[in-house]
Structure formats: C-alpha cells, structure tokens
Coordinates of C-alpha atoms in Angstrom, one line a residue:
M16 CA 137.8 -26.2 33.7
I17 CA 136.0 -29.5 35.0
L18 CA 133.6 -31.9 33.0
I19 CA 131.3 -34.0 34.6
K20 CA 130.1 -36.7 32.1
N21 CA 127.2 -39.1 32.0
G22 CA 125.9 -38.3 35.5
R23 CA 121.8 -38.1 36.2
V24 CA 121.4 -34.3 36.7
V25 CA 118.5 -33.7 39.4
D26 CA 117.5 -30.1 40.1
A27 CA 114.4 -29.4 42.1
K28 CA 114.3 -25.5 40.9
S29 CA 114.2 -26.3 37.2
N30 CA 112.7 -29.9 37.7
T31 CA 115.4 -31.3 35.5
D32 CA 115.9 -35.1 36.0
G33 CA 118.3 -36.6 33.0
I34 CA 121.5 -38.1 31.8
L35 CA 123.5 -34.8 31.2
D36 CA 126.9 -33.5 31.3
V37 CA 128.1 -30.5 33.3
V38 CA 131.2 -28.0 32.7
I39 CA 132.4 -25.9 35.6
D40 CA 134.6 -23.0 35.1
G41 CA 136.1 -21.2 37.6
G42 CA 133.4 -20.8 40.4
K43 CA 130.3 -20.9 37.9
I44 CA 128.6 -23.6 35.9
K45 CA 129.3 -22.9 32.5
T46 CA 127.1 -25.5 30.6
I47 CA 124.7 -28.3 31.3
G48 CA 123.7 -30.3 28.3
K49 CA 125.8 -32.9 26.2
V50 CA 129.4 -31.9 25.9
E51 CA 132.3 -33.5 24.0
D52 CA 135.2 -34.3 25.7
D53 CA 137.9 -32.7 23.6
G54 CA 140.7 -33.0 25.8
S55 CA 140.8 -29.5 27.0
Y56 CA 139.4 -29.9 30.5
E57 CA 141.7 -30.0 33.6
Q58 CA 139.8 -33.1 35.1
V59 CA 136.9 -35.2 33.7
I60 CA 134.8 -36.7 36.2
D61 CA 132.9 -39.8 35.0
A62 CA 129.5 -39.8 37.1
D63 CA 127.9 -42.8 35.2
G64 CA 125.4 -44.3 37.7
C65 CA 125.5 -41.3 40.2
V66 CA 123.5 -38.6 40.8
V67 CA 124.8 -34.8 40.2
A68 CA 122.8 -32.6 42.3
P69 CA 123.5 -28.9 43.9
G70 CA 125.5 -28.9 46.7
L71 CA 123.5 -29.5 49.8
I72 CA 122.4 -26.5 52.4
D73 CA 121.9 -27.0 56.2
V74 CA 120.5 -24.1 58.0
H75 CA 120.8 -25.5 61.4
V76 CA 124.5 -26.7 62.7
H77 CA 126.7 -26.3 65.7
F78 CA 130.3 -25.7 65.1
R79 CA 131.0 -25.2 68.8
D80 CA 133.1 -22.2 67.9
P81 CA 134.4 -20.1 69.9
G82 CA 134.5 -21.8 73.0
Q83 CA 134.0 -25.4 73.0
T84 CA 136.2 -26.6 70.3
Q85 CA 137.2 -29.9 71.8
K86 CA 133.8 -30.8 70.2
E87 CA 134.1 -29.3 67.0
D88 CA 135.5 -25.9 65.5
V89 CA 134.6 -24.2 62.3
L90 CA 137.0 -26.1 60.0
T91 CA 136.4 -29.8 61.3
G92 CA 132.9 -28.9 61.0
A93 CA 133.3 -27.5 57.5
A94 CA 135.3 -30.7 56.7
A95 CA 132.3 -32.8 57.9
A96 CA 129.7 -30.6 56.0
A97 CA 131.9 -31.6 52.4
A98 CA 132.1 -35.3 53.4
G99 CA 128.1 -35.1 53.7
G100 CA 127.8 -33.2 50.5
Y101 CA 127.1 -29.9 52.0
A102 CA 128.4 -26.6 50.2
T103 CA 126.7 -24.3 52.6
V104 CA 126.0 -24.3 56.7
I105 CA 124.5 -21.8 58.9
C106 CA 125.8 -22.2 62.4
M107 CA 123.6 -21.5 65.7
A108 CA 124.5 -18.6 68.2
N109 CA 124.9 -20.8 71.3
T110 CA 128.7 -20.6 71.5
V111 CA 130.6 -19.5 74.4
P112 CA 130.4 -16.5 74.5
T113 CA 127.5 -16.2 72.6
C114 CA 127.3 -14.8 69.0
D115 CA 125.5 -11.7 70.1
T116 CA 128.0 -9.0 69.0
P117 CA 129.5 -8.2 65.4
E118 CA 132.8 -9.1 66.6
I119 CA 131.8 -12.7 67.3
I120 CA 129.9 -13.1 64.1
R121 CA 133.3 -11.7 62.1
Y122 CA 135.5 -13.8 64.2
V123 CA 133.7 -17.0 63.0
T124 CA 133.1 -15.7 59.4
D125 CA 137.1 -14.8 59.3
K126 CA 137.9 -18.4 60.2
A127 CA 135.7 -19.8 57.6
K128 CA 137.3 -18.1 55.0
D129 CA 139.8 -21.1 55.1
C130 CA 136.9 -23.5 54.9
P131 CA 136.1 -25.9 52.2
V132 CA 132.4 -24.9 52.2
Q133 CA 130.6 -21.6 53.0
V134 CA 130.0 -21.2 56.7
L135 CA 127.3 -18.5 57.8
Q136 CA 127.1 -17.4 61.3
A137 CA 123.7 -16.7 62.9
G138 CA 123.4 -14.0 65.6
S139 CA 121.5 -14.3 68.6
V140 CA 117.9 -12.7 69.4
T141 CA 118.7 -12.2 73.2
K142 CA 122.0 -10.8 74.8
G143 CA 123.8 -14.0 76.1
L144 CA 120.5 -16.3 75.4
K145 CA 119.0 -15.0 78.2
G146 CA 115.7 -14.2 76.9
Q147 CA 115.6 -10.8 78.8
E148 CA 117.0 -8.0 76.2
L149 CA 117.2 -7.8 72.7
T150 CA 120.5 -7.6 70.9
D151 CA 121.5 -4.9 68.4
F152 CA 119.8 -6.5 65.0
D153 CA 121.0 -4.0 62.7
A154 CA 124.7 -4.6 63.8
L155 CA 124.4 -8.4 63.8
L156 CA 122.8 -8.3 60.1
K157 CA 125.4 -5.8 59.1
A158 CA 128.1 -8.3 60.2
G159 CA 126.9 -10.8 58.1
A160 CA 124.3 -13.0 60.1
P161 CA 121.7 -14.6 58.0
C162 CA 119.3 -14.9 60.7
L163 CA 118.5 -14.3 64.4
T164 CA 118.1 -17.0 66.8
D165 CA 118.5 -18.3 70.5
D166 CA 118.4 -22.0 69.4
G167 CA 118.8 -24.4 72.1
I168 CA 116.6 -22.2 74.6
N169 CA 113.0 -21.0 74.1
L170 CA 111.8 -17.3 74.3
T171 CA 109.7 -17.7 77.3
S172 CA 108.4 -14.3 77.3
A173 CA 105.7 -13.6 75.0
A174 CA 106.1 -10.0 75.1
L175 CA 109.7 -10.2 74.2
C176 CA 109.2 -12.6 71.4
R177 CA 106.3 -10.1 70.1
T178 CA 108.9 -7.7 70.4
A179 CA 111.6 -9.3 68.5
M180 CA 108.9 -10.3 65.7
A181 CA 108.0 -7.1 65.3
E182 CA 111.5 -5.6 65.0
A183 CA 112.6 -8.6 62.9
A184 CA 109.5 -7.8 60.3
K185 CA 110.7 -4.4 60.0
R186 CA 114.0 -5.5 58.7
G187 CA 112.7 -8.4 56.9
T188 CA 115.0 -10.6 58.5
L189 CA 114.1 -14.2 59.5
L190 CA 113.8 -15.4 63.1
S191 CA 114.8 -19.4 63.7
F192 CA 113.0 -20.5 67.0
H193 CA 113.8 -23.6 69.4
E194 CA 110.2 -24.2 70.7
E195 CA 110.0 -25.8 73.9
E196 CA 108.1 -24.5 77.0
P197 CA 110.4 -25.1 80.0
S198 CA 107.6 -26.0 82.5
L199 CA 106.6 -28.8 80.4
V200 CA 110.1 -30.6 79.9
P201 CA 110.5 -32.2 83.6
S202 CA 113.7 -33.5 82.0
P203 CA 115.1 -33.2 78.5
G204 CA 116.3 -35.4 76.0
V205 CA 113.5 -38.4 75.6
N206 CA 109.8 -38.7 75.3
Y207 CA 107.7 -37.9 78.2
G208 CA 106.1 -40.9 79.8
S209 CA 107.6 -43.2 77.3
A210 CA 109.1 -46.8 78.0
A211 CA 112.6 -45.3 77.2
A212 CA 112.0 -42.5 80.0
K213 CA 111.0 -45.5 82.5
H214 CA 114.4 -47.2 81.4
F215 CA 116.6 -44.3 82.2
G216 CA 114.7 -43.1 85.4
V217 CA 113.4 -39.9 84.1
P218 CA 110.1 -38.4 83.3
G219 CA 111.2 -36.8 79.8
A220 CA 109.7 -33.9 77.8
M221 CA 106.3 -33.4 76.8
A222 CA 105.3 -33.2 73.1
S223 CA 102.8 -30.6 74.1
A224 CA 106.0 -28.4 75.1
E225 CA 106.8 -27.8 71.5
S226 CA 103.4 -27.6 70.2
A227 CA 102.3 -24.8 72.7
M228 CA 105.1 -22.7 71.6
I229 CA 104.4 -23.2 68.2
G230 CA 100.8 -22.5 68.6
R231 CA 101.7 -19.1 70.6
D232 CA 104.2 -18.0 68.0
I233 CA 102.2 -18.7 65.0
A234 CA 99.7 -16.3 66.7
L235 CA 102.4 -13.6 67.0
A236 CA 103.5 -14.2 63.7
L237 CA 99.9 -13.4 62.1
D238 CA 100.0 -10.3 64.4
T239 CA 103.4 -9.0 63.7
G240 CA 103.9 -10.3 60.0
A241 CA 107.2 -11.9 60.8
R242 CA 108.9 -14.5 59.1
V243 CA 109.4 -17.3 61.8
L244 CA 111.2 -20.8 61.3
F245 CA 110.2 -23.5 63.5
Q246 CA 113.3 -25.7 64.3
H247 CA 113.7 -29.4 64.4
V248 CA 109.9 -30.2 64.5
S249 CA 109.2 -33.4 66.1
S250 CA 105.2 -34.1 66.9
A251 CA 102.1 -34.5 65.2
Q252 CA 100.4 -31.7 66.8
S253 CA 103.2 -29.5 65.8
V254 CA 102.8 -30.5 62.1
A255 CA 98.9 -29.6 62.4
L256 CA 99.5 -26.4 64.0
I257 CA 102.0 -25.2 61.3
R258 CA 99.7 -26.6 58.6
A259 CA 96.9 -24.4 59.8
G260 CA 99.3 -21.4 60.6
K261 CA 100.1 -21.6 56.8
A262 CA 96.8 -21.9 55.7
M263 CA 95.8 -18.6 57.7
G264 CA 98.5 -16.9 56.0
A265 CA 101.6 -16.6 58.4
K266 CA 104.9 -16.4 57.4
I267 CA 106.0 -19.5 58.9
Y268 CA 108.4 -22.1 58.0
A269 CA 109.5 -25.4 59.4
E270 CA 112.6 -27.7 59.5
V271 CA 112.9 -31.5 60.3
T272 CA 116.1 -33.7 61.3
P273 CA 117.0 -36.6 59.6
H274 CA 116.8 -38.5 63.0
H275 CA 113.2 -37.6 63.6
L276 CA 112.3 -39.0 60.5
S277 CA 114.0 -42.1 60.9
L278 CA 114.1 -43.1 64.7
T279 CA 111.4 -43.3 67.2
E280 CA 111.2 -43.4 71.1
D281 CA 111.6 -47.0 71.0
D282 CA 114.9 -46.8 69.5
V283 CA 116.3 -44.6 72.6
P284 CA 117.1 -47.8 75.0
A285 CA 119.5 -49.5 72.3
H286 CA 121.4 -46.2 71.8
G287 CA 121.4 -44.5 75.1
T288 CA 122.6 -41.2 75.5
Y289 CA 123.7 -41.2 71.8
A290 CA 119.8 -41.0 71.1
R291 CA 119.3 -38.2 73.7
M292 CA 118.5 -35.0 72.0
N293 CA 116.0 -32.1 72.2
P294 CA 113.4 -32.3 71.2
P295 CA 113.4 -36.0 71.7
L296 CA 112.8 -38.7 69.5
R297 CA 108.9 -39.5 69.7
K298 CA 106.3 -42.1 68.5
E299 CA 106.0 -43.8 65.4
A300 CA 102.7 -42.0 64.5
D301 CA 104.8 -38.6 65.1
R302 CA 107.2 -40.2 62.6
Q303 CA 104.6 -40.9 60.0
A304 CA 103.2 -37.5 60.6
L305 CA 106.7 -35.9 60.0
I306 CA 107.1 -37.7 57.0
A307 CA 103.8 -36.9 55.3
A308 CA 104.1 -33.1 56.3
L309 CA 107.7 -33.2 54.4
A310 CA 105.9 -34.6 51.4
D311 CA 103.3 -32.2 51.3
G312 CA 105.4 -29.1 51.8
T313 CA 104.2 -28.2 55.4
L314 CA 107.7 -28.9 56.6
D315 CA 110.0 -26.8 54.4
M316 CA 113.3 -28.3 54.7
V317 CA 115.6 -30.8 56.0
A318 CA 118.3 -29.7 58.7
T319 CA 120.6 -31.9 60.6
D320 CA 120.8 -29.9 63.9
H321 CA 124.5 -31.3 64.0
A322 CA 125.3 -31.1 67.7
P323 CA 128.5 -32.7 68.4
H324 CA 129.8 -33.5 72.0
T325 CA 132.9 -35.5 73.2
A326 CA 132.8 -39.1 73.9
E327 CA 133.4 -38.4 78.0
E328 CA 130.1 -36.2 78.1
K329 CA 128.1 -38.8 76.1
A330 CA 129.4 -41.2 78.5
R331 CA 127.7 -40.0 81.6
E332 CA 124.2 -41.4 82.7
F333 CA 121.3 -40.4 80.7
A334 CA 120.0 -37.7 83.0
K335 CA 123.3 -36.0 83.0
A336 CA 124.6 -36.3 79.4
P337 CA 124.3 -33.4 77.0
S338 CA 121.6 -33.6 74.3
G339 CA 122.4 -33.9 70.5
I340 CA 123.9 -35.6 68.0
T341 CA 125.9 -35.3 64.9
G342 CA 124.3 -35.5 61.4
L343 CA 126.2 -33.7 58.7
E344 CA 127.9 -36.9 57.2
T345 CA 124.8 -39.1 57.3
S346 CA 121.9 -36.9 56.2
L347 CA 121.6 -37.6 52.7
A348 CA 122.1 -41.2 53.2
L349 CA 119.4 -41.2 55.7
G350 CA 117.0 -39.5 53.5
I351 CA 117.5 -41.6 50.8
T352 CA 117.4 -44.7 53.0
S353 CA 114.2 -43.7 55.2
L354 CA 112.5 -41.5 52.6
V355 CA 113.2 -42.1 48.7
R356 CA 113.8 -45.8 49.1
P357 CA 110.4 -46.7 50.8
G358 CA 108.8 -44.3 48.5
H359 CA 107.5 -41.6 50.8
L360 CA 109.5 -39.0 49.1
S361 CA 110.9 -38.9 45.1
L362 CA 114.6 -38.2 44.8
I363 CA 114.0 -34.6 43.2
Q364 CA 111.6 -34.0 46.4
L365 CA 114.2 -34.7 49.1
L366 CA 116.7 -32.7 47.3
E367 CA 114.1 -29.9 47.0
K368 CA 114.0 -29.9 51.1
M369 CA 118.0 -29.9 51.0
T370 CA 118.8 -27.5 48.5
I371 CA 116.5 -24.9 46.9
N372 CA 114.1 -24.5 49.9
P373 CA 116.6 -23.4 52.2
A374 CA 118.3 -21.4 49.8
K375 CA 115.1 -19.3 49.0
L376 CA 114.3 -18.9 52.8
Y377 CA 117.5 -17.6 53.4
H378 CA 118.0 -15.5 50.2
L379 CA 121.0 -17.5 49.3
P380 CA 122.1 -17.8 45.6
Y381 CA 122.9 -21.3 45.9
G382 CA 120.8 -24.5 45.9
Q383 CA 120.4 -24.9 42.0
L384 CA 122.2 -26.4 38.9
A385 CA 121.8 -23.6 36.1
E386 CA 124.5 -22.0 33.7
G387 CA 125.8 -19.0 35.2
K388 CA 125.1 -20.0 38.9
A389 CA 127.5 -21.1 41.4
A390 CA 129.4 -24.3 41.0
D391 CA 128.3 -26.0 44.4
L392 CA 127.5 -29.5 43.5
V393 CA 127.5 -33.0 45.3
I394 CA 128.0 -36.3 43.3
F395 CA 126.5 -39.4 44.8
D396 CA 125.6 -42.9 44.3
E397 CA 121.9 -43.2 45.5
N398 CA 122.3 -47.1 45.2
E399 CA 125.5 -47.7 47.0
C400 CA 125.2 -49.2 50.4
W401 CA 127.7 -48.1 53.1
T402 CA 128.0 -48.2 56.7
P403 CA 129.3 -45.1 58.6
T404 CA 132.4 -45.9 60.9
E405 CA 134.8 -43.0 61.1
Y406 CA 133.8 -39.3 60.6
A407 CA 135.6 -36.0 59.4
S408 CA 133.8 -34.2 62.4
L409 CA 135.7 -34.0 65.5
S410 CA 133.0 -35.7 67.5
S411 CA 131.2 -39.0 66.7
N412 CA 128.2 -38.9 68.7
S413 CA 125.8 -40.5 66.5
P414 CA 123.5 -43.4 66.9
F415 CA 123.7 -44.3 63.1
T416 CA 127.2 -45.5 63.6
G417 CA 127.4 -49.2 62.4
T418 CA 124.1 -48.8 60.5
P419 CA 124.0 -49.6 56.9
M420 CA 122.5 -46.9 54.7
Y421 CA 122.4 -46.4 51.1
G422 CA 123.6 -43.1 49.1
K423 CA 127.3 -42.6 49.3
V424 CA 128.9 -39.0 48.6
K425 CA 131.6 -39.5 46.1
Y426 CA 132.4 -35.9 45.2
T427 CA 131.7 -32.4 46.9
I428 CA 132.3 -29.4 44.7
C429 CA 132.4 -25.7 46.1
S430 CA 132.7 -22.5 44.2
G431 CA 134.1 -24.6 41.6
K432 CA 136.4 -26.6 43.7
I433 CA 136.7 -30.3 44.5
V434 CA 136.3 -30.1 48.6
Y435 CA 135.8 -34.0 49.0
H436 CA 136.3 -37.0 46.8
D437 CA 135.6 -40.6 48.4

C-alpha cells in the first residue's frame, strides 16, 4: 500500500479542497481522510506543499503509431503523458495507415499494454480519412475505439456528415470533429491577414473557416441528436456559436488547447514553425473569449492536441513545415500560469476541465478521487517555477521550450503504480 500524506487534495467531482491523506491499495483508492503512518505502508509520499489531484485526461493526442514513429510512438507518447501528469489519453486516427479497421485499433491497444498510462485509440469516421465512405462504426467500437474522428481533416460533405451523425446517434457514440472549411484556408498554420502571415509571406487561415463548419454542424447535431465534440476551438465567433447551440439543446461539446489559451498571432514570428498549428493562433480578443468560455462552461475541457514532428520537418520554411506542437508535458503548468495565477479560473475549475469533464464525456471510470475508484493521481507543486528544456516525448517541437512557468509535476500514479517521479 502507498500512503500520500499532508497533500492538498483537490477533486472537482466531489468539490473537495483540503489537506488530507490518501491511501492506495492495489489499483484502487482505499482511504481519503486523516491517516496515521503505522509503519505498514510499502511507501509513504510526503505531499506537504503539493496538490494531490486525479490523474489528468487528454482526449486529443497524436502518438504517430503506426507509420510515423520517427516522431513519436505509443511508448514515448505515454512516457510524455506520465511526465505531464496524465493517466489517460486518447489517440487520434490519422496514423499511417489510418485507424479505420479493428486490426489497427488492436495494434495500438495491444502495444499500449506495456505503457505506464492508459492509451485509448480512436477510430476514423471515413475510410482513409478521404471523406467519401463511412467506416464500419460497429467494428471499430467493438475493437475498443472510444470515439470516431477524422481529426486533421474536415468532413466537407454536409450530406455525409449528417449520415455519420445519424449513425453515431443510433449507437450513442461520440464524434470528434476538426472544423476547418478548406476553401477558407488559403494556407494553414497562421491567422489570415495577420502581421505574422505577412512576415512569412503566406495568406493564412480564416477564422470563419472554423466557425462556418461549427455553425453547420450545430444545425446537423440538432437535426440528428448526435453527440459532437468540436476540437481545438480557436475563435470568439466559434465560442458564440457553441454557446448558442448549447442553449438550443444541441448535444455539443468543445475543447481548447493550452496554446490557444496562452499565445496569440503576435507570438508566431518569434517562434516560427514551432508556433505553426491548425487552427492557428488568433488575436488577443479571441484568446480572451476562449478563457471566458472555459470559465463559464461553454468550452468543456482542455486538450493538448499533442502533435510531435521531427526537428528536420520543423526546420523547413514556414509554408512547407508541418503544423502542430507537442503539449503533454507543459499543459498543466500552462493552465496554472495562464489561467489560475492571473485569476481567470480557480485551480479546481482548471482540474475540472482536465479530469472529470473529459471522463464524463467519454464515459471513462476515471477523473475523480474517491474511495473505491481507480488510483490515478497526479501530485504537483503549483507554486514551483520551472523551465522546460528536455522532454520525455521523442519530439520537442514546442514554442514553450525555455519559457519559465509555474506548476511542476512531482508524481504521476496510474492504476496504483508510480509511473513518473520528478
């Protein structure tokens, strides 16, 4: 058994926030309360000055396995997750080949059995991510896919999208959508018409590319009753549409990334391709709208969109470099630095968006600290300032390298086992 002493236990599910002890027995939480150390524990962790919270959950990561393991694989991605305080992650389907068959889903989940954290693999909505023919939803779900997504590519056909929603609604499964109308993205990775776009000599991606698709899919979700998650929301207009769609009764949800909450288009010239992403960083007014929407519940969760690329790929000129940044190892600290310390969210609100909310949406038995529940925990010092320089991830394409931030993960515990220790 493990005894965690003197920590500030923060759990959004039960609204707990106090100095308590936690006893772990096997893979479950045995006790939360005041516990005496009687010498019978295999390990005692003194968490004085630290927060003890549920292990974090990220519903949007790319581990590039199979097909692009020079960037990341299931094992290195899981190590990065553990280092960032995550106990559960969901991988997107845009692998090579696409996760559009049960065999590829099982390849990832079998490999994940050796991982320090829970790794779930999403299935794709369409075969080969081509947006033309739906996959066998039943087969993918039976193989263990927690959701269906063509992440990285927009479902441009409204008719096909409606059919996918109708089929998903029959099964009660979640569709997770990347929303960008291709015709409104003259060039990806940077905000349209911004000084950064001019600096790199590209037109950029319009904010309306995202909001146009979100508006369409809110209408289709209302029509079909489907459960739809909008990925990495980036603009104020999208926020307003999501707020209105929820008020109309649509079963819609939304995620936002740490980078869209902490950076803007003005930061892109300094970071170059390491700040190139889809959707791009937008204006300060958009960032503020995202923060407000996260605080009021319009945006449901924080997801990293952890997207590793090699240094050689990111060294290309801006127009030819791949989009995306890594994020698992800096996510919690960015939330504390950009949201909690300035007073935009309380710590328990931030943890709600990173634990119980994603667990509820995906019907996962995680995301909370309670007796009898899974012993998935993160222990971190919210006041420790640190600077990321090296990563457990195989890639290091992050604009936050060298940036001081607050909130240092000390331990990650998954299924009762210590899988990371600072």
